[in-house]
CSV table of C-alpha atoms and ligand atoms in Angstrom, one decimal:
chain,number,residue,atom,x,y,z
Q,1113,UNK,CA,111.0,155.8,197.7
Q,1114,UNK,CA,107.5,156.9,198.6
Q,1115,UNK,CA,106.4,155.6,195.2
Q,1116,UNK,CA,108.0,152.3,195.8
Q,1117,UNK,CA,106.4,151.9,199.2
Q,1118,UNK,CA,103.0,152.8,197.7
Q,1119,UNK,CA,103.5,150.3,194.9
Q,1120,UNK,CA,104.3,147.4,197.2
Q,1121,UNK,CA,101.4,148.4,199.5
Q,1122,UNK,CA,99.2,148.3,196.3
Q,1123,UNK,CA,100.5,144.8,195.6
Q,1124,UNK,CA,99.9,143.6,199.1
Q,1125,UNK,CA,96.3,145.0,199.0
Q,1126,UNK,CA,95.7,143.3,195.6
Q,1127,UNK,CA,97.1,140.0,196.9
Q,1128,UNK,CA,94.8,140.2,199.9
Q,1129,UNK,CA,91.8,140.9,197.6
Q,1130,UNK,CA,92.6,138.1,195.2
Q,1131,UNK,CA,93.2,135.7,198.1
Q,1132,UNK,CA,89.8,136.6,199.6
Q,1133,UNK,CA,88.1,136.2,196.3
Q,1134,UNK,CA,89.8,132.9,195.6
Q,1135,UNK,CA,88.8,131.5,199.1
Q,1136,UNK,CA,85.2,132.6,198.5
Q,1137,UNK,CA,85.2,131.0,195.0
Q,1138,UNK,CA,86.5,127.8,196.4
Q,1139,UNK,CA,83.8,127.7,199.0
Q,1140,UNK,CA,81.2,128.2,196.2
Q,1141,UNK,CA,82.7,125.4,194.1
Q,1142,UNK,CA,82.7,123.1,197.2
Q,1143,UNK,CA,79.1,124.0,198.0
Q,1144,UNK,CA,78.0,123.5,194.4
Q,1145,UNK,CA,79.7,120.1,194.3
Q,1146,UNK,CA,78.1,119.0,197.6
Q,1147,UNK,CA,74.6,119.9,196.2
Q,1148,UNK,CA,75.4,118.1,193.0
Q,1149,UNK,CA,76.9,115.1,194.7
Q,1150,UNK,CA,80.2,115.6,193.0
Q,1151,UNK,CA,83.9,115.6,194.1
Q,1152,UNK,CA,85.4,119.2,194.0
Q,1153,UNK,CA,88.6,117.5,192.7
Q,1154,UNK,CA,86.8,117.0,189.4
Q,1155,UNK,CA,86.5,120.8,188.9
Q,1156,UNK,CA,89.3,122.8,187.3
Q,1157,UNK,CA,88.9,126.6,188.0
Q,1158,UNK,CA,90.2,128.7,185.2
Q,1159,UNK,CA,91.0,132.3,186.3
Q,1160,UNK,CA,89.8,134.5,183.4
Q,1161,UNK,CA,92.4,137.3,183.5
Q,1162,UNK,CA,91.4,139.1,180.3
Q,1163,UNK,CA,91.7,142.9,180.7
Q,1164,UNK,CA,93.6,142.5,184.0
Q,1165,UNK,CA,97.4,143.1,184.2
Q,1166,UNK,CA,100.2,140.5,184.1
Q,1167,UNK,CA,100.9,141.3,187.7
Q,1168,UNK,CA,97.6,139.7,188.7
Q,1169,UNK,CA,98.5,136.5,186.9
Q,1170,UNK,CA,101.7,136.3,188.9
Q,1171,UNK,CA,99.8,136.9,192.2
Q,1172,UNK,CA,97.2,134.3,191.3
Q,1173,UNK,CA,100.0,131.8,190.6
Q,1174,UNK,CA,101.5,132.6,194.1
Q,1175,UNK,CA,98.1,131.9,195.5
Q,1176,UNK,CA,97.9,128.4,194.0
Q,1177,UNK,CA,96.1,129.1,190.7
Q,1178,UNK,CA,97.4,126.9,187.8
Q,1179,UNK,CA,95.0,127.8,185.0
Q,1180,UNK,CA,94.4,131.2,183.4
Q,1181,UNK,CA,92.0,132.1,180.6
Q,1182,UNK,CA,92.5,134.8,177.9
Q,1183,UNK,CA,90.2,135.7,175.0
Q,1184,UNK,CA,92.5,137.7,172.8
Q,1185,UNK,CA,95.8,136.5,171.2
Q,1186,UNK,CA,97.5,139.8,171.3
Q,1187,UNK,CA,96.7,140.5,174.9
Q,1188,UNK,CA,97.7,137.0,176.0
Q,1189,UNK,CA,101.1,137.2,174.1
Q,1190,UNK,CA,101.8,140.7,175.6
Q,1191,UNK,CA,101.2,139.4,179.1
Q,1192,UNK,CA,103.3,136.3,178.6
Q,1193,UNK,CA,106.1,138.5,177.3
Q,1194,UNK,CA,105.8,140.8,180.2
Q,1195,UNK,CA,105.9,138.0,182.7
Q,1196,UNK,CA,109.0,136.4,181.0
Q,1197,UNK,CA,110.7,139.8,181.0
Q,1198,UNK,CA,110.1,140.0,184.8
Q,1199,UNK,CA,111.8,136.7,185.3
Q,1200,UNK,CA,108.6,134.6,185.6
Q,1201,UNK,CA,108.2,131.7,183.3
Q,1202,UNK,CA,104.6,132.0,181.9
Q,1203,UNK,CA,104.5,128.3,181.3
Q,1204,UNK,CA,104.3,127.7,185.0
Q,1205,UNK,CA,100.6,128.3,184.3
Q,1206,UNK,CA,98.3,126.6,181.8
Q,1207,UNK,CA,96.9,129.2,179.3
Q,1208,UNK,CA,93.4,128.5,178.1
Q,1209,UNK,CA,92.3,130.3,175.0
Q,1210,UNK,CA,88.5,131.0,175.5
Q,1211,UNK,CA,87.8,133.8,173.0
Q,1212,UNK,CA,86.6,134.1,169.5
Q,1213,UNK,CA,89.2,132.4,167.4
Q,1214,UNK,CA,90.0,134.3,164.2
Q,1215,UNK,CA,91.6,132.0,161.6
Q,1216,UNK,CA,94.6,134.3,161.2
Q,1217,UNK,CA,95.3,134.0,165.0
Q,1218,UNK,CA,95.0,130.2,165.2
Q,1219,UNK,CA,98.6,129.5,164.6
Q,1220,UNK,CA,99.9,132.0,167.1
Q,1221,UNK,CA,97.4,130.8,169.8
Q,1222,UNK,CA,98.4,127.1,169.2
Q,1223,UNK,CA,102.0,128.0,170.1
Q,1224,UNK,CA,101.3,128.8,173.8
Q,1225,UNK,CA,97.8,127.6,174.6
Q,1226,UNK,CA,97.5,124.5,176.9
Q,1227,UNK,CA,93.9,124.1,175.6
Q,1228,UNK,CA,91.8,125.9,173.0
Q,1229,UNK,CA,88.1,126.1,174.1
Q,1230,UNK,CA,86.7,127.9,171.1
Q,1231,UNK,CA,87.0,125.8,168.0
Q,1232,UNK,CA,83.9,126.4,166.0
Q,1233,UNK,CA,84.9,126.3,162.3
Q,1234,UNK,CA,86.7,123.8,160.1
Q,1235,UNK,CA,89.0,126.5,158.7
Q,1236,UNK,CA,90.6,126.9,162.1
Q,1237,UNK,CA,91.8,123.3,162.3
Q,1238,UNK,CA,94.8,123.3,159.8
Q,1239,UNK,CA,96.1,126.6,161.3
Q,1240,UNK,CA,95.9,125.3,164.9
Q,1241,UNK,CA,97.6,122.1,163.8
Q,1242,UNK,CA,100.4,124.1,162.1
Q,1243,UNK,CA,101.0,126.1,165.3
Q,1244,UNK,CA,101.0,122.9,167.4
Q,1245,UNK,CA,103.5,121.3,165.1
Q,1246,UNK,CA,105.9,124.3,165.4
Q,1247,UNK,CA,105.8,123.8,169.1
Q,1248,UNK,CA,106.3,120.0,168.7
Q,1249,UNK,CA,103.2,118.9,170.7
Q,1250,UNK,CA,99.6,117.8,170.4
Q,1251,UNK,CA,97.1,120.6,171.2
Q,1252,UNK,CA,94.0,119.7,173.3
Q,1253,UNK,CA,90.9,121.4,171.8
Q,1254,UNK,CA,87.2,121.8,172.7
Q,1255,UNK,CA,84.4,122.3,170.3
Q,1256,UNK,CA,82.4,125.5,171.2
Q,1257,UNK,CA,78.7,124.8,171.1
Q,1258,UNK,CA,76.2,127.7,170.6
Q,1259,UNK,CA,73.6,127.5,173.4
Q,1260,UNK,CA,71.3,130.2,172.2
Q,1261,UNK,CA,67.9,128.9,171.4
Q,1262,UNK,CA,67.7,131.2,168.4
Q,1263,UNK,CA,70.9,130.9,166.6
Q,1264,UNK,CA,71.7,134.4,165.4
Q,1265,UNK,CA,74.5,135.2,162.9
Q,1266,UNK,CA,77.7,136.4,164.5
Q,1267,UNK,CA,77.2,134.3,167.6
Q,1268,UNK,CA,80.1,132.0,168.4
Q,1269,UNK,CA,79.9,128.3,168.5
Q,1270,UNK,CA,78.4,125.6,166.3
Q,1271,UNK,CA,74.8,124.7,166.7
Q,1272,UNK,CA,74.4,121.6,168.9
Q,1273,UNK,CA,73.3,119.6,165.9
Q,1274,UNK,CA,76.5,120.3,164.0
Q,1275,UNK,CA,78.9,119.7,167.0
Q,1276,UNK,CA,79.7,116.1,166.1
Q,1277,UNK,CA,80.5,116.8,162.5
Q,1278,UNK,CA,83.1,119.4,163.6
Q,1279,UNK,CA,84.4,117.1,166.3
Q,1280,UNK,CA,85.0,114.4,163.7
Q,1281,UNK,CA,87.0,116.8,161.6
Q,1282,UNK,CA,89.0,117.9,164.7
Q,1283,UNK,CA,89.6,114.3,165.8
Q,1284,UNK,CA,90.9,113.5,162.3
Q,1285,UNK,CA,93.4,116.4,162.3
Q,1286,UNK,CA,96.9,115.3,163.2
Q,1287,UNK,CA,98.4,117.5,165.9
Q,1288,UNK,CA,95.1,118.2,167.5
Q,1289,UNK,CA,93.4,116.3,170.3
Q,1290,UNK,CA,89.6,116.4,170.8
Q,1291,UNK,CA,89.1,116.8,174.5
Q,1292,UNK,CA,85.4,117.9,174.8
Q,1293,UNK,CA,83.0,120.8,174.5
Q,1294,UNK,CA,82.6,124.4,175.7
Q,1295,UNK,CA,79.5,126.6,176.0
Q,1296,UNK,CA,78.4,129.9,177.3
Q,1297,UNK,CA,74.9,130.2,178.7
Q,1298,UNK,CA,72.8,132.9,176.9
Q,1299,UNK,CA,72.7,136.2,178.9
Q,1300,UNK,CA,68.9,136.4,179.1
Q,1301,UNK,CA,68.1,132.7,179.3
Q,1302,UNK,CA,67.9,129.9,181.9
Q,1303,UNK,CA,71.5,128.6,182.4
Q,1304,UNK,CA,70.3,125.1,183.5
Q,1305,UNK,CA,68.5,124.5,180.2
Q,1306,UNK,CA,71.5,125.7,178.2
Q,1307,UNK,CA,73.9,123.6,180.2
Q,1308,UNK,CA,71.6,120.5,179.9
Q,1309,UNK,CA,71.8,120.9,176.1
Q,1310,UNK,CA,75.6,121.2,176.3
Q,1311,UNK,CA,75.8,118.1,178.6
Q,1312,UNK,CA,73.8,116.2,176.0
Q,1313,UNK,CA,76.2,117.1,173.3
Q,1314,UNK,CA,79.1,116.1,175.6
Q,1315,UNK,CA,77.6,112.7,176.2
Q,1316,UNK,CA,77.2,112.0,172.5
Q,1317,UNK,CA,80.7,113.1,171.8
Q,1318,UNK,CA,82.1,111.0,174.6
Q,1319,UNK,CA,80.3,107.9,173.4
Q,1320,UNK,CA,82.3,108.3,170.1
Q,1321,UNK,CA,85.5,109.7,171.7
Q,1322,UNK,CA,86.0,108.3,175.2
Q,1323,UNK,CA,88.9,110.8,175.8
Q,1324,UNK,CA,86.6,113.8,175.2
Q,1325,UNK,CA,85.9,114.2,178.9
Q,1326,UNK,CA,86.1,118.0,179.3
Q,1327,UNK,CA,82.9,120.0,179.8
Q,1328,UNK,CA,83.9,123.7,180.0
Q,1329,UNK,CA,80.9,125.6,181.3
Q,1330,UNK,CA,80.1,128.1,184.0
Q,1331,UNK,CA,81.2,131.7,184.6
Q,1332,UNK,CA,80.9,133.9,187.7
Q,1333,UNK,CA,77.1,134.1,187.5
Q,1334,UNK,CA,76.2,130.5,186.7
Q,1335,UNK,CA,78.9,128.2,188.0
Q,1336,UNK,CA,76.5,126.3,190.3
Q,1337,UNK,CA,74.2,125.5,187.4
Q,1338,UNK,CA,77.2,124.4,185.3
Q,1339,UNK,CA,78.6,122.1,188.1
Q,1340,UNK,CA,75.1,120.6,188.5
Q,1341,UNK,CA,75.1,119.8,184.8
Q,1342,UNK,CA,78.5,118.1,184.9
Q,1343,UNK,CA,81.1,120.9,184.2
Q,1344,UNK,CA,84.7,119.9,184.6
Q,1345,UNK,CA,86.1,123.3,183.9
Q,1346,UNK,CA,84.6,126.6,185.1
Q,1347,UNK,CA,85.9,129.9,183.7
Q,1348,UNK,CA,85.8,132.6,186.3
Q,1349,UNK,CA,86.6,136.3,185.7
Q,1350,UNK,CA,84.6,138.8,187.7
Q,1351,UNK,CA,84.2,136.8,190.9
Q,1352,UNK,CA,87.9,136.4,191.2
Q,1353,UNK,CA,89.5,139.5,189.7
Q,1354,UNK,CA,86.7,142.1,190.0
Q,1355,UNK,CA,84.5,143.9,187.6
Q,1356,UNK,CA,85.8,144.5,184.1
Q,1357,UNK,CA,85.4,147.7,182.1
Q,1358,UNK,CA,82.2,147.4,180.1
Q,1359,UNK,CA,82.4,146.1,176.5
Q,1360,UNK,CA,85.0,143.4,176.9
P,1458,LIG,C1,84.9,136.7,180.1
P,1458,LIG,C2,84.6,135.2,180.0
P,1458,LIG,C3,84.4,134.4,181.1
P,1458,LIG,C4,84.4,134.9,182.5
P,1458,LIG,O1,83.2,135.6,182.7
P,1458,LIG,P1,82.9,136.2,184.2
P,1458,LIG,O2,81.4,136.4,184.1
P,1458,LIG,O3,83.7,137.4,184.4
P,1458,LIG,O4,83.2,135.1,185.2
P,1458,LIG,C5,84.1,133.1,180.8
P,1458,LIG,N1,84.1,132.5,179.6
P,1458,LIG,C6,84.4,133.3,178.5
P,1458,LIG,C7,84.3,132.7,177.2
P,1458,LIG,C8,84.6,134.7,178.6
P,1458,LIG,O5,84.8,135.4,177.5
């Protein structure tokens, strides 16, 4: 009994914390939009729930969040199963896959993702398409652009100069829908410069594919710069859910 009371008190505290973080985040988005002369309605906030428990996803949904981001297939599937087992339909939320996309995970990810942000290799395309087909729907995808000035091996994303080539392949893959681009500003660089590069790629892409309107950019530390550069989707972890354990 004591345990139950403590647990529900813990849930209430967490709900309060998430609600406060969400309110602060919404104020930040509104202020950034005002500075940039944009309408906050244009911005989709994705709550990046990686490393946080399924219970947080449920609380966020109760607080009005519709979009969650996960970066590992195994973790996303485990949370979806846990939510379903608890009587909560995980598809009440849109699940954005934002992490490194191993070829052998593509098919699985395509079965539940509402949008895949991290397409960066041609080998992923047929596997993603196979998963989308199994689910009987077209899968919206973004090309991830590498925004590091010095492209180092192992970094994710295609170099800006190669983004259109991969986008053409994606657009030609039945079952996949090219919706735009995604980028991560380099840790030690100037986010405005990186996002300007991304926006330039986005404009070229949209000239060829008018439906490719999504610009996924901006995290807890740089969402203002991303919104100034035209971001339509911001991916927010720490500012909403708190500090993650290091290394993830
Ligand atoms: C973790 C992660 C985020 C969120 O980062 P925060 O700094 O916690 O807001 C955004 N995008 C990607 C691709 C991530 O992996």
